PDB file of C-alpha atoms in Angstrom:
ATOM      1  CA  UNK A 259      10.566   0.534 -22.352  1.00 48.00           C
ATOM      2  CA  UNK A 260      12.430   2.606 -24.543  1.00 50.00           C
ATOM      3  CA  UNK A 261      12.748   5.352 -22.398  1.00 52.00           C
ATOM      4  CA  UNK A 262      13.796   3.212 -19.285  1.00 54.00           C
ATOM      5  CA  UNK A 263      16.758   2.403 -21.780  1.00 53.00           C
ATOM      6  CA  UNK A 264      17.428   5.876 -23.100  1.00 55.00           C
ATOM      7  CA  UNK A 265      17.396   7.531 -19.484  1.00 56.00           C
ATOM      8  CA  UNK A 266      19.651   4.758 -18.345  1.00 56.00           C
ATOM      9  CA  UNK A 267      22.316   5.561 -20.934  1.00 56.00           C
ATOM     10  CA  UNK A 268      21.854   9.712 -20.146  1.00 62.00           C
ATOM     11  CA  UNK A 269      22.363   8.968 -16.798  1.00 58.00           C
ATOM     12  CA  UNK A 270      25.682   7.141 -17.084  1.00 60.00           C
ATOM     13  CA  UNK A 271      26.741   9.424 -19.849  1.00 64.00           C
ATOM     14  CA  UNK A 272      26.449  12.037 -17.094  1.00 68.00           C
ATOM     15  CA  UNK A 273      28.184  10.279 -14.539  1.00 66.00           C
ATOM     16  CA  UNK A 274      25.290   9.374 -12.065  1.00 68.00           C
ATOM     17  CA  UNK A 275      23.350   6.401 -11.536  1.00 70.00           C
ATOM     18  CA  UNK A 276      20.210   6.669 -12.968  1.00 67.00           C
ATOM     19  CA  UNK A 277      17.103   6.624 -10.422  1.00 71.00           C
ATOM     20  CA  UNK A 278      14.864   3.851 -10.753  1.00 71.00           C
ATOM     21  CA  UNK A 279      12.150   5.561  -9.011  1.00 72.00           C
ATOM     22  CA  UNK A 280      11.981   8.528 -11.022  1.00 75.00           C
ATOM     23  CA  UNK A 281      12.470   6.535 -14.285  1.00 75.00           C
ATOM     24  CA  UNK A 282       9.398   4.561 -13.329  1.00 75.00           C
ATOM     25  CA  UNK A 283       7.092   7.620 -12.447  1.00 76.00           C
ATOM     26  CA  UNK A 284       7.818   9.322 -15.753  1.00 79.00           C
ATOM     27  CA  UNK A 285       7.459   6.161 -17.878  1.00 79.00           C
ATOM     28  CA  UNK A 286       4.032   5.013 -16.371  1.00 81.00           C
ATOM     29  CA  UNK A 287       2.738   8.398 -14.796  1.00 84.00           C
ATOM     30  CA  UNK A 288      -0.173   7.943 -16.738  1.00 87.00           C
ATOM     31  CA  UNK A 289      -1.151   4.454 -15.577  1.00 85.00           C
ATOM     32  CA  UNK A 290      -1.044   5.439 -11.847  1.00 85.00           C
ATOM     33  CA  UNK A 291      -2.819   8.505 -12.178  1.00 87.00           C
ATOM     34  CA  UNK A 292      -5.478   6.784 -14.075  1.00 89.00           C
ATOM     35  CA  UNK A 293      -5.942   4.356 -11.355  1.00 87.00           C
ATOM     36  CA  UNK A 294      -5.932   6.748  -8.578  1.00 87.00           C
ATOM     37  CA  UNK A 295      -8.966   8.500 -10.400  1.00 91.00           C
ATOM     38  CA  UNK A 296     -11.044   5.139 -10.434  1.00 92.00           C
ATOM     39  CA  UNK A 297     -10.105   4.382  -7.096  1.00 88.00           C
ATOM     40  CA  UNK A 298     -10.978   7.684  -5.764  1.00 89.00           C
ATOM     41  CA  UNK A 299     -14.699   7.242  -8.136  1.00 92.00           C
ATOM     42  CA  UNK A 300     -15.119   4.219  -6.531  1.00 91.00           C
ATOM     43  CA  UNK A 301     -15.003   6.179  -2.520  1.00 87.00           C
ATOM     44  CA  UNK A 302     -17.087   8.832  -3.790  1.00 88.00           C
ATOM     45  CA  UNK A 303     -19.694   6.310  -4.815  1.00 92.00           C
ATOM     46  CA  UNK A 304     -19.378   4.661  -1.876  1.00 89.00           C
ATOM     47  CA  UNK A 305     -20.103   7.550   0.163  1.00 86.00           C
ATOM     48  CA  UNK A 306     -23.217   8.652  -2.019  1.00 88.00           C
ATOM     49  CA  UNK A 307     -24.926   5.174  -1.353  1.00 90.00           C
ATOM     50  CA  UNK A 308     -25.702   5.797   2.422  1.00 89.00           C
ATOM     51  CA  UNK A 309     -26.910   8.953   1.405  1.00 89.00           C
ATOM     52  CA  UNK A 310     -29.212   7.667  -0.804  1.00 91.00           C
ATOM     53  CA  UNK A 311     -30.414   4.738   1.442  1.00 91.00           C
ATOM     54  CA  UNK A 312     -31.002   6.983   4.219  1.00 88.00           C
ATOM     55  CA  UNK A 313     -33.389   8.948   1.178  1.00 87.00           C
ATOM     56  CA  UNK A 314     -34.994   5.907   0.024  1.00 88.00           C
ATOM     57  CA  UNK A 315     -36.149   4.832   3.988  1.00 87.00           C
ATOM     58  CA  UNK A 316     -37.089   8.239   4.821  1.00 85.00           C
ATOM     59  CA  UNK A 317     -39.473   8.279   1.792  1.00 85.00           C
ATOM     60  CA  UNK A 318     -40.854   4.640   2.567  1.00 83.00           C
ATOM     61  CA  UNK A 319     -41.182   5.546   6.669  1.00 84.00           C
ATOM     62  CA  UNK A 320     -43.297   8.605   5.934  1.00 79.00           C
ATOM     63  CA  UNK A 321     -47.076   8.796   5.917  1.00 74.00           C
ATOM     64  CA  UNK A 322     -47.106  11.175   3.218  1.00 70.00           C
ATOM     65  CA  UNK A 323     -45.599  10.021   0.028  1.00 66.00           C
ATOM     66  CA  UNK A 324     -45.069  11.997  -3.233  1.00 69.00           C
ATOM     67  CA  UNK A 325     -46.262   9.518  -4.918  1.00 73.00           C
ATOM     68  CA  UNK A 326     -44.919   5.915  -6.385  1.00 75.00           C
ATOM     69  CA  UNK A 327     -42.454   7.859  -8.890  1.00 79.00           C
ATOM     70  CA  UNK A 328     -40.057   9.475  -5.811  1.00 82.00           C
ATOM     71  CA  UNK A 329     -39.476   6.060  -4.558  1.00 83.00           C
ATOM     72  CA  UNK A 330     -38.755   4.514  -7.409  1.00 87.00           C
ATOM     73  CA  UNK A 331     -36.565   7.042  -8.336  1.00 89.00           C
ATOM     74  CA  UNK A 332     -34.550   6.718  -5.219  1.00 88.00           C
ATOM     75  CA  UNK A 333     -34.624   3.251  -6.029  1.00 90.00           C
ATOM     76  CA  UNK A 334     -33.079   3.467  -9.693  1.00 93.00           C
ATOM     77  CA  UNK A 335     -30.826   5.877  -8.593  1.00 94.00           C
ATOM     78  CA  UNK A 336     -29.418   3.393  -5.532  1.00 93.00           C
ATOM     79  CA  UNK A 337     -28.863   0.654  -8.159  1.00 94.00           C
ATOM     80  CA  UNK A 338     -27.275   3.219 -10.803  1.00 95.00           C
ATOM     81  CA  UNK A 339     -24.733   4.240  -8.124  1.00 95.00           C
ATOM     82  CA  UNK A 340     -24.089   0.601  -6.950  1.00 94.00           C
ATOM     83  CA  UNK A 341     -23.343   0.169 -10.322  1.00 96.00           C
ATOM     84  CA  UNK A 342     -20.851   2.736 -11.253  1.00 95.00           C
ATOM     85  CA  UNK A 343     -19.400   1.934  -8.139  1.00 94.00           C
ATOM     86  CA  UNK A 344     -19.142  -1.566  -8.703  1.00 94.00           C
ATOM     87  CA  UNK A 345     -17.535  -0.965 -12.217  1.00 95.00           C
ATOM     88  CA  UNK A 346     -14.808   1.860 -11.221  1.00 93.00           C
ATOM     89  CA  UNK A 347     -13.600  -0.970  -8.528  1.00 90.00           C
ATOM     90  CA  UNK A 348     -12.963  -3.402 -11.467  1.00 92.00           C
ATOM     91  CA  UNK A 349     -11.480  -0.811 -13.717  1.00 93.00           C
ATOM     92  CA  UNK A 350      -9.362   0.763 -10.806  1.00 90.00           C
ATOM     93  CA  UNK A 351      -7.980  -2.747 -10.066  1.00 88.00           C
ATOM     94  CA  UNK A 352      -7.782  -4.097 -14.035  1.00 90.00           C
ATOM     95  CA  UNK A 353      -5.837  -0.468 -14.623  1.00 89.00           C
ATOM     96  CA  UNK A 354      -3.356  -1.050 -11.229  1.00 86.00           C
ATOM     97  CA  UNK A 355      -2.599  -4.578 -12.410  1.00 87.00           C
ATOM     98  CA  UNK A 356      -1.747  -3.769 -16.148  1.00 87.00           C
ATOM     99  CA  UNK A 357       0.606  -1.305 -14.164  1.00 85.00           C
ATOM    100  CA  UNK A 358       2.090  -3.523 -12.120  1.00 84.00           C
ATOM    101  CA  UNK A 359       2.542  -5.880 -15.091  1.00 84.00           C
ATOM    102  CA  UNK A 360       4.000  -3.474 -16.893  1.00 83.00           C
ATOM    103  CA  UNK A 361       6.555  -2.520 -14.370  1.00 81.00           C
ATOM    104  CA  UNK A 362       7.207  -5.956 -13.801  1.00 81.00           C
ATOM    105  CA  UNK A 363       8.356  -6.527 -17.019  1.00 82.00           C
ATOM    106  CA  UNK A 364      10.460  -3.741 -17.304  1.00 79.00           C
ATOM    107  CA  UNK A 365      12.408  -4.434 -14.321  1.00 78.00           C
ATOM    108  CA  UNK A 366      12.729  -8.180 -15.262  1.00 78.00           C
ATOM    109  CA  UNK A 367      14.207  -6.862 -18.895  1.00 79.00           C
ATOM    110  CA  UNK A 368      16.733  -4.415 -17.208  1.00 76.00           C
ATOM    111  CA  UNK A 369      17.885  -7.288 -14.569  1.00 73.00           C
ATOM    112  CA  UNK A 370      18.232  -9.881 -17.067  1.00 75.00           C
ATOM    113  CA  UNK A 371      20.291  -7.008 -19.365  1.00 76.00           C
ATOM    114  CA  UNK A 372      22.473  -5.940 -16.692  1.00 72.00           C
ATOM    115  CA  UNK A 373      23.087 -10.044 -16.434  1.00 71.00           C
ATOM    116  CA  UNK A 374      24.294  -9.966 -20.022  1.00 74.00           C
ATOM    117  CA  UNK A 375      26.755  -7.204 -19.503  1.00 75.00           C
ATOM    118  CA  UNK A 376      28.569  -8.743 -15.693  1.00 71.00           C
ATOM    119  CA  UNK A 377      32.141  -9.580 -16.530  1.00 71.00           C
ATOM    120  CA  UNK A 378      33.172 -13.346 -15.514  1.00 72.00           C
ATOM    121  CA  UNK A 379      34.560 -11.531 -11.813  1.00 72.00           C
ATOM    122  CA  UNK A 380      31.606 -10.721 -11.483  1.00 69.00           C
ATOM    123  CA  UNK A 381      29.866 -13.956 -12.295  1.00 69.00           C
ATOM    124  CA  UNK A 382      32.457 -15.976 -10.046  1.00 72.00           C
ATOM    125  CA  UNK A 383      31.286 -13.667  -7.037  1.00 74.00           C
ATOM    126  CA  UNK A 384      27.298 -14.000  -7.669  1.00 69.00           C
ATOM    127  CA  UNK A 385      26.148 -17.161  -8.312  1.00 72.00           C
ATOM    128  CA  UNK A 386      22.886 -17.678 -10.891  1.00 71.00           C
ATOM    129  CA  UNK A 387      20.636 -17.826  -7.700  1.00 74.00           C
ATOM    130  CA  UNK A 388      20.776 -14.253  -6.932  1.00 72.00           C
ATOM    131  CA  UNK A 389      20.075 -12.869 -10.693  1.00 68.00           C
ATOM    132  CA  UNK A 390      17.395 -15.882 -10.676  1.00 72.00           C
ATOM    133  CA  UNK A 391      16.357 -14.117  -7.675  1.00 72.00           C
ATOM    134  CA  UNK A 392      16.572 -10.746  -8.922  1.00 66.00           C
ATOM    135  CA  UNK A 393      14.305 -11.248 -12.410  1.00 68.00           C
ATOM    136  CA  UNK A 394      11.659 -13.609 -10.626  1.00 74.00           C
ATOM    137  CA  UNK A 395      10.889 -12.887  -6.989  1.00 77.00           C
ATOM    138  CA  UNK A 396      12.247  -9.237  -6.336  1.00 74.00           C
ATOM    139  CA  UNK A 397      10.167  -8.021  -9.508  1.00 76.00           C
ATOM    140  CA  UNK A 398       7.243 -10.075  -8.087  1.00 79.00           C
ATOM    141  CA  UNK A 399       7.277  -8.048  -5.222  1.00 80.00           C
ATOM    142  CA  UNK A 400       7.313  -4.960  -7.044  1.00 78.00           C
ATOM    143  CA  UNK A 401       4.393  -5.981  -9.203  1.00 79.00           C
ATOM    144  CA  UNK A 402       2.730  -6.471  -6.131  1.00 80.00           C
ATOM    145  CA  UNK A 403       3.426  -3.553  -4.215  1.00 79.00           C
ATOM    146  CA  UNK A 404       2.844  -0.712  -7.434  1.00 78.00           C
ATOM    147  CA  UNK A 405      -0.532  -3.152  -7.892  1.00 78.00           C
ATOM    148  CA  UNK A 406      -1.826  -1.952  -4.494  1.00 79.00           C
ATOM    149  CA  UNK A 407      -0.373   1.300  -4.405  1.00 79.00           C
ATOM    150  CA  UNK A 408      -3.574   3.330  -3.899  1.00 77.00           C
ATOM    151  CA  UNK A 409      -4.567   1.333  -0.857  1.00 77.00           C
ATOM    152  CA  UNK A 410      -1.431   3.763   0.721  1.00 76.00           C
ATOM    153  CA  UNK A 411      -3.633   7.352   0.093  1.00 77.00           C
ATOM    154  CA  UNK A 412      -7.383   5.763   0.431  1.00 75.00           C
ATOM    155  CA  UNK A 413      -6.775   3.902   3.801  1.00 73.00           C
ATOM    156  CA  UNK A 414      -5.344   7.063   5.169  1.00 76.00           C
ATOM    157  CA  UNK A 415      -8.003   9.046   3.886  1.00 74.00           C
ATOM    158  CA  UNK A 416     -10.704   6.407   5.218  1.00 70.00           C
ATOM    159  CA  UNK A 417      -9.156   6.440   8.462  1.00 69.00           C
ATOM    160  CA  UNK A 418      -9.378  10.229   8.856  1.00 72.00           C
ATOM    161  CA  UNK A 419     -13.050  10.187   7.448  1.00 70.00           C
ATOM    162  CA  UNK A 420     -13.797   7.973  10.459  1.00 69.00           C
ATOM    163  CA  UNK A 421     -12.400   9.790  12.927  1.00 71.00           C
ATOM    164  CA  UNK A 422     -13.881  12.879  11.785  1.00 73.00           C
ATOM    165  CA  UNK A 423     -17.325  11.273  12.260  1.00 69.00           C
ATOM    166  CA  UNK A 424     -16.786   9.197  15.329  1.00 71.00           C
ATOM    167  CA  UNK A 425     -16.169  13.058  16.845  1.00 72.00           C
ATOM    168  CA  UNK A 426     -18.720  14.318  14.777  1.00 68.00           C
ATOM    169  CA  UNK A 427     -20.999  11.809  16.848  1.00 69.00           C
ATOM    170  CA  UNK A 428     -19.498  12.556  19.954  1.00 73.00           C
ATOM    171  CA  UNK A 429     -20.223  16.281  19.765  1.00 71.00           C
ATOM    172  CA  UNK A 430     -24.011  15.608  18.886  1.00 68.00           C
ATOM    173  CA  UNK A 431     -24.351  13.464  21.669  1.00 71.00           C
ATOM    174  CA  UNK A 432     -23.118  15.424  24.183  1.00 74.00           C
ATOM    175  CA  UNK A 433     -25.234  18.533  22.712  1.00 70.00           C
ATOM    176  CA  UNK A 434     -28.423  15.771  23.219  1.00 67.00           C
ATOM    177  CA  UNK A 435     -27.444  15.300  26.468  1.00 69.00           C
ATOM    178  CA  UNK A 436     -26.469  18.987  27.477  1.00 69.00           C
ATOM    179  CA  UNK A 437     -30.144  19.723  26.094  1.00 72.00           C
ATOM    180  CA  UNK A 438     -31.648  17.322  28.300  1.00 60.00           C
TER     181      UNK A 438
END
Protein backbone atom coordinates (compact mmCIF):
# COMPACT_ATOMS: atom_id res chain seq x y z
CA UNK A 1 0.00 0.00 0.00
CA UNK A 2 2.85 2.03 0.53
CA UNK A 3 4.06 1.98 -2.75
CA UNK A 4 0.58 2.72 -4.39
CA UNK A 5 1.11 5.99 -2.24
CA UNK A 6 4.74 6.68 -3.02
CA UNK A 7 4.26 6.14 -6.93
CA UNK A 8 1.23 8.34 -6.73
CA UNK A 9 3.19 11.27 -5.30
CA UNK A 10 6.33 10.55 -8.07
CA UNK A 11 3.93 10.67 -10.57
CA UNK A 12 2.42 14.07 -9.79
CA UNK A 13 5.78 15.37 -8.79
CA UNK A 14 6.58 14.64 -12.44
CA UNK A 15 3.69 16.12 -13.89
CA UNK A 16 1.72 12.98 -15.15
CA UNK A 17 -1.04 11.11 -13.80
CA UNK A 18 0.04 8.16 -12.33
CA UNK A 19 -1.24 4.77 -14.07
CA UNK A 20 -3.36 2.70 -12.06
CA UNK A 21 -2.73 -0.27 -14.08
CA UNK A 22 0.85 -0.31 -13.91
CA UNK A 23 0.84 0.65 -10.18
CA UNK A 24 -1.25 -2.43 -9.57
CA UNK A 25 0.97 -4.95 -11.62
CA UNK A 26 4.12 -3.89 -9.81
CA UNK A 27 2.55 -3.86 -6.32
CA UNK A 28 0.89 -7.40 -6.56
CA UNK A 29 2.99 -9.01 -9.49
CA UNK A 30 3.70 -11.64 -7.25
CA UNK A 31 0.15 -12.61 -6.29
CA UNK A 32 -0.96 -13.00 -9.96
CA UNK A 33 1.88 -14.85 -11.06
CA UNK A 34 1.49 -17.18 -8.22
CA UNK A 35 -1.99 -17.88 -9.19
CA UNK A 36 -1.40 -18.30 -12.79
CA UNK A 37 1.13 -21.16 -11.78
CA UNK A 38 -1.65 -23.08 -9.74
CA UNK A 39 -4.07 -22.53 -12.28
CA UNK A 40 -1.92 -23.69 -15.01
CA UNK A 41 -0.95 -27.07 -12.31
CA UNK A 42 -4.35 -27.56 -12.04
CA UNK A 43 -4.78 -28.02 -16.46
CA UNK A 44 -1.79 -30.04 -16.51
CA UNK A 45 -3.33 -32.40 -14.00
CA UNK A 46 -6.28 -32.38 -15.66
CA UNK A 47 -4.86 -33.46 -18.80
CA UNK A 48 -2.69 -36.33 -17.14
CA UNK A 49 -5.95 -37.96 -15.67
CA UNK A 50 -7.36 -39.22 -19.08
CA UNK A 51 -4.11 -40.42 -19.72
CA UNK A 52 -3.98 -42.38 -16.90
CA UNK A 53 -7.61 -43.73 -17.11
CA UNK A 54 -7.13 -44.75 -20.55
CA UNK A 55 -3.80 -46.82 -18.71
CA UNK A 56 -5.74 -48.15 -15.95
CA UNK A 57 -8.69 -49.73 -18.59
CA UNK A 58 -6.19 -50.91 -20.95
CA UNK A 59 -4.50 -52.90 -18.11
CA UNK A 60 -7.97 -54.22 -16.70
CA UNK A 61 -9.33 -55.08 -20.59
CA UNK A 62 -6.27 -57.22 -21.30
CA UNK A 63 -5.99 -60.97 -20.91
CA UNK A 64 -2.55 -60.76 -19.87
CA UNK A 65 -1.91 -58.83 -16.76
CA UNK A 66 1.46 -57.98 -15.11
CA UNK A 67 0.26 -58.86 -12.24
CA UNK A 68 -2.08 -57.20 -9.29
CA UNK A 69 0.81 -54.52 -8.51
CA UNK A 70 0.50 -52.59 -12.25
CA UNK A 71 -3.08 -52.03 -11.60
CA UNK A 72 -2.93 -50.90 -8.48
CA UNK A 73 -0.36 -48.72 -9.29
CA UNK A 74 -2.32 -47.09 -12.00
CA UNK A 75 -4.85 -46.93 -9.50
CA UNK A 76 -2.80 -44.95 -6.72
CA UNK A 77 -1.39 -42.95 -9.19
CA UNK A 78 -5.14 -41.83 -10.65
CA UNK A 79 -6.12 -40.85 -7.07
CA UNK A 80 -2.60 -39.05 -6.38
CA UNK A 81 -3.21 -36.90 -9.49
CA UNK A 82 -6.94 -36.26 -8.67
CA UNK A 83 -5.57 -35.09 -5.69
CA UNK A 84 -2.97 -32.61 -6.56
CA UNK A 85 -5.33 -31.52 -8.95
CA UNK A 86 -8.02 -31.05 -6.68
CA UNK A 87 -5.72 -29.05 -4.23
CA UNK A 88 -3.92 -26.58 -6.89
CA UNK A 89 -7.77 -25.60 -7.84
CA UNK A 90 -8.33 -24.51 -4.17
CA UNK A 91 -4.99 -22.87 -3.81
CA UNK A 92 -5.24 -21.19 -7.35
CA UNK A 93 -8.65 -19.77 -6.32
CA UNK A 94 -7.74 -19.03 -2.29
CA UNK A 95 -4.40 -17.18 -3.93
CA UNK A 96 -6.74 -15.11 -6.81
CA UNK A 97 -9.15 -14.07 -4.06
CA UNK A 98 -6.54 -12.80 -1.44
CA UNK A 99 -5.54 -10.81 -4.70
CA UNK A 100 -8.55 -9.50 -5.45
CA UNK A 101 -9.02 -8.59 -1.77
CA UNK A 102 -6.07 -7.02 -1.69
CA UNK A 103 -6.65 -4.84 -4.64
CA UNK A 104 -9.90 -4.12 -3.41
CA UNK A 105 -8.74 -2.56 -0.54
CA UNK A 106 -6.28 -0.55 -2.02
CA UNK A 107 -8.48 1.04 -4.42
CA UNK A 108 -11.19 1.62 -1.71
CA UNK A 109 -8.22 3.48 0.48
CA UNK A 110 -7.09 5.68 -2.53
CA UNK A 111 -10.95 6.62 -3.41
CA UNK A 112 -11.87 7.37 0.01
CA UNK A 113 -8.28 9.58 0.19
CA UNK A 114 -8.83 11.37 -2.90
CA UNK A 115 -12.48 12.11 -1.05
CA UNK A 116 -10.58 13.75 1.78
CA UNK A 117 -8.57 16.01 -0.40
CA UNK A 118 -11.93 17.41 -3.04
CA UNK A 119 -12.31 21.09 -2.35
CA UNK A 120 -16.08 22.13 -1.37
CA UNK A 121 -16.51 22.98 -5.62
CA UNK A 122 -15.90 19.98 -5.95
CA UNK A 123 -18.18 18.48 -3.36
CA UNK A 124 -21.16 20.86 -4.53
CA UNK A 125 -20.73 19.23 -8.12
CA UNK A 126 -20.56 15.37 -6.91
CA UNK A 127 -22.88 14.44 -4.58
CA UNK A 128 -21.88 11.54 -1.72
CA UNK A 129 -23.60 8.92 -4.05
CA UNK A 130 -20.96 8.82 -6.58
CA UNK A 131 -17.80 8.54 -4.04
CA UNK A 132 -20.29 6.00 -2.15
CA UNK A 133 -20.33 4.53 -5.47
CA UNK A 134 -16.81 4.76 -6.20
CA UNK A 135 -15.35 2.96 -2.71
CA UNK A 136 -18.21 0.21 -2.65
CA UNK A 137 -19.47 -1.03 -6.00
CA UNK A 138 -16.74 0.09 -8.63
CA UNK A 139 -13.99 -1.63 -6.32
CA UNK A 140 -16.39 -4.62 -6.08
CA UNK A 141 -16.16 -5.02 -9.56
CA UNK A 142 -12.58 -4.89 -9.64
CA UNK A 143 -12.23 -7.48 -6.92
CA UNK A 144 -14.21 -9.48 -9.05
CA UNK A 145 -12.74 -9.15 -12.27
CA UNK A 146 -8.62 -9.44 -10.96
CA UNK A 147 -10.36 -12.64 -8.88
CA UNK A 148 -11.07 -14.38 -12.21
CA UNK A 149 -8.39 -13.09 -14.17
CA UNK A 150 -6.83 -16.40 -15.25
CA UNK A 151 -10.09 -17.68 -16.65
CA UNK A 152 -8.94 -14.86 -19.64
CA UNK A 153 -5.49 -17.12 -20.71
CA UNK A 154 -6.90 -20.81 -19.69
CA UNK A 155 -10.27 -20.55 -21.64
CA UNK A 156 -8.33 -19.42 -24.62
CA UNK A 157 -5.89 -21.98 -24.24
CA UNK A 158 -8.76 -24.72 -23.65
CA UNK A 159 -10.47 -23.58 -26.60
CA UNK A 160 -7.44 -24.01 -28.88
CA UNK A 161 -6.63 -27.47 -27.21
CA UNK A 162 -10.07 -28.49 -28.50
CA UNK A 163 -9.85 -27.49 -31.71
CA UNK A 164 -6.58 -28.94 -32.17
CA UNK A 165 -8.09 -32.35 -31.30
CA UNK A 166 -11.48 -32.11 -32.87
CA UNK A 167 -9.00 -31.84 -36.24
CA UNK A 168 -6.77 -34.16 -34.83
CA UNK A 169 -9.92 -36.58 -34.99
CA UNK A 170 -10.95 -35.50 -38.18
CA UNK A 171 -7.65 -36.35 -39.88
CA UNK A 172 -7.66 -39.97 -38.31
CA UNK A 173 -10.93 -40.56 -39.49
CA UNK A 174 -10.60 -39.72 -42.79
CA UNK A 175 -7.12 -41.77 -42.91
CA UNK A 176 -9.65 -44.88 -41.49
CA UNK A 177 -11.77 -44.29 -44.11
CA UNK A 178 -9.19 -43.60 -47.01
CA UNK A 179 -7.73 -47.10 -45.76
CA UNK A 180 -10.88 -48.77 -46.18
Amino acid sequence: MYYILCRCATASEKGTSPSLRSTLLRVYRRDMVVGGLYQLLFMLLQLCQPVIIGRLLAFLSSEERDGLGTGLLWGLLLAFVAFLSSNALVLAFSNNRRFGTFVRASMMMSIYEHSMKITNASRMKNDIGTTTNLMAIDSEKLFLAVQFIHFLWYGMVWHDMVWCGMVWYGVVWCGVVWYM
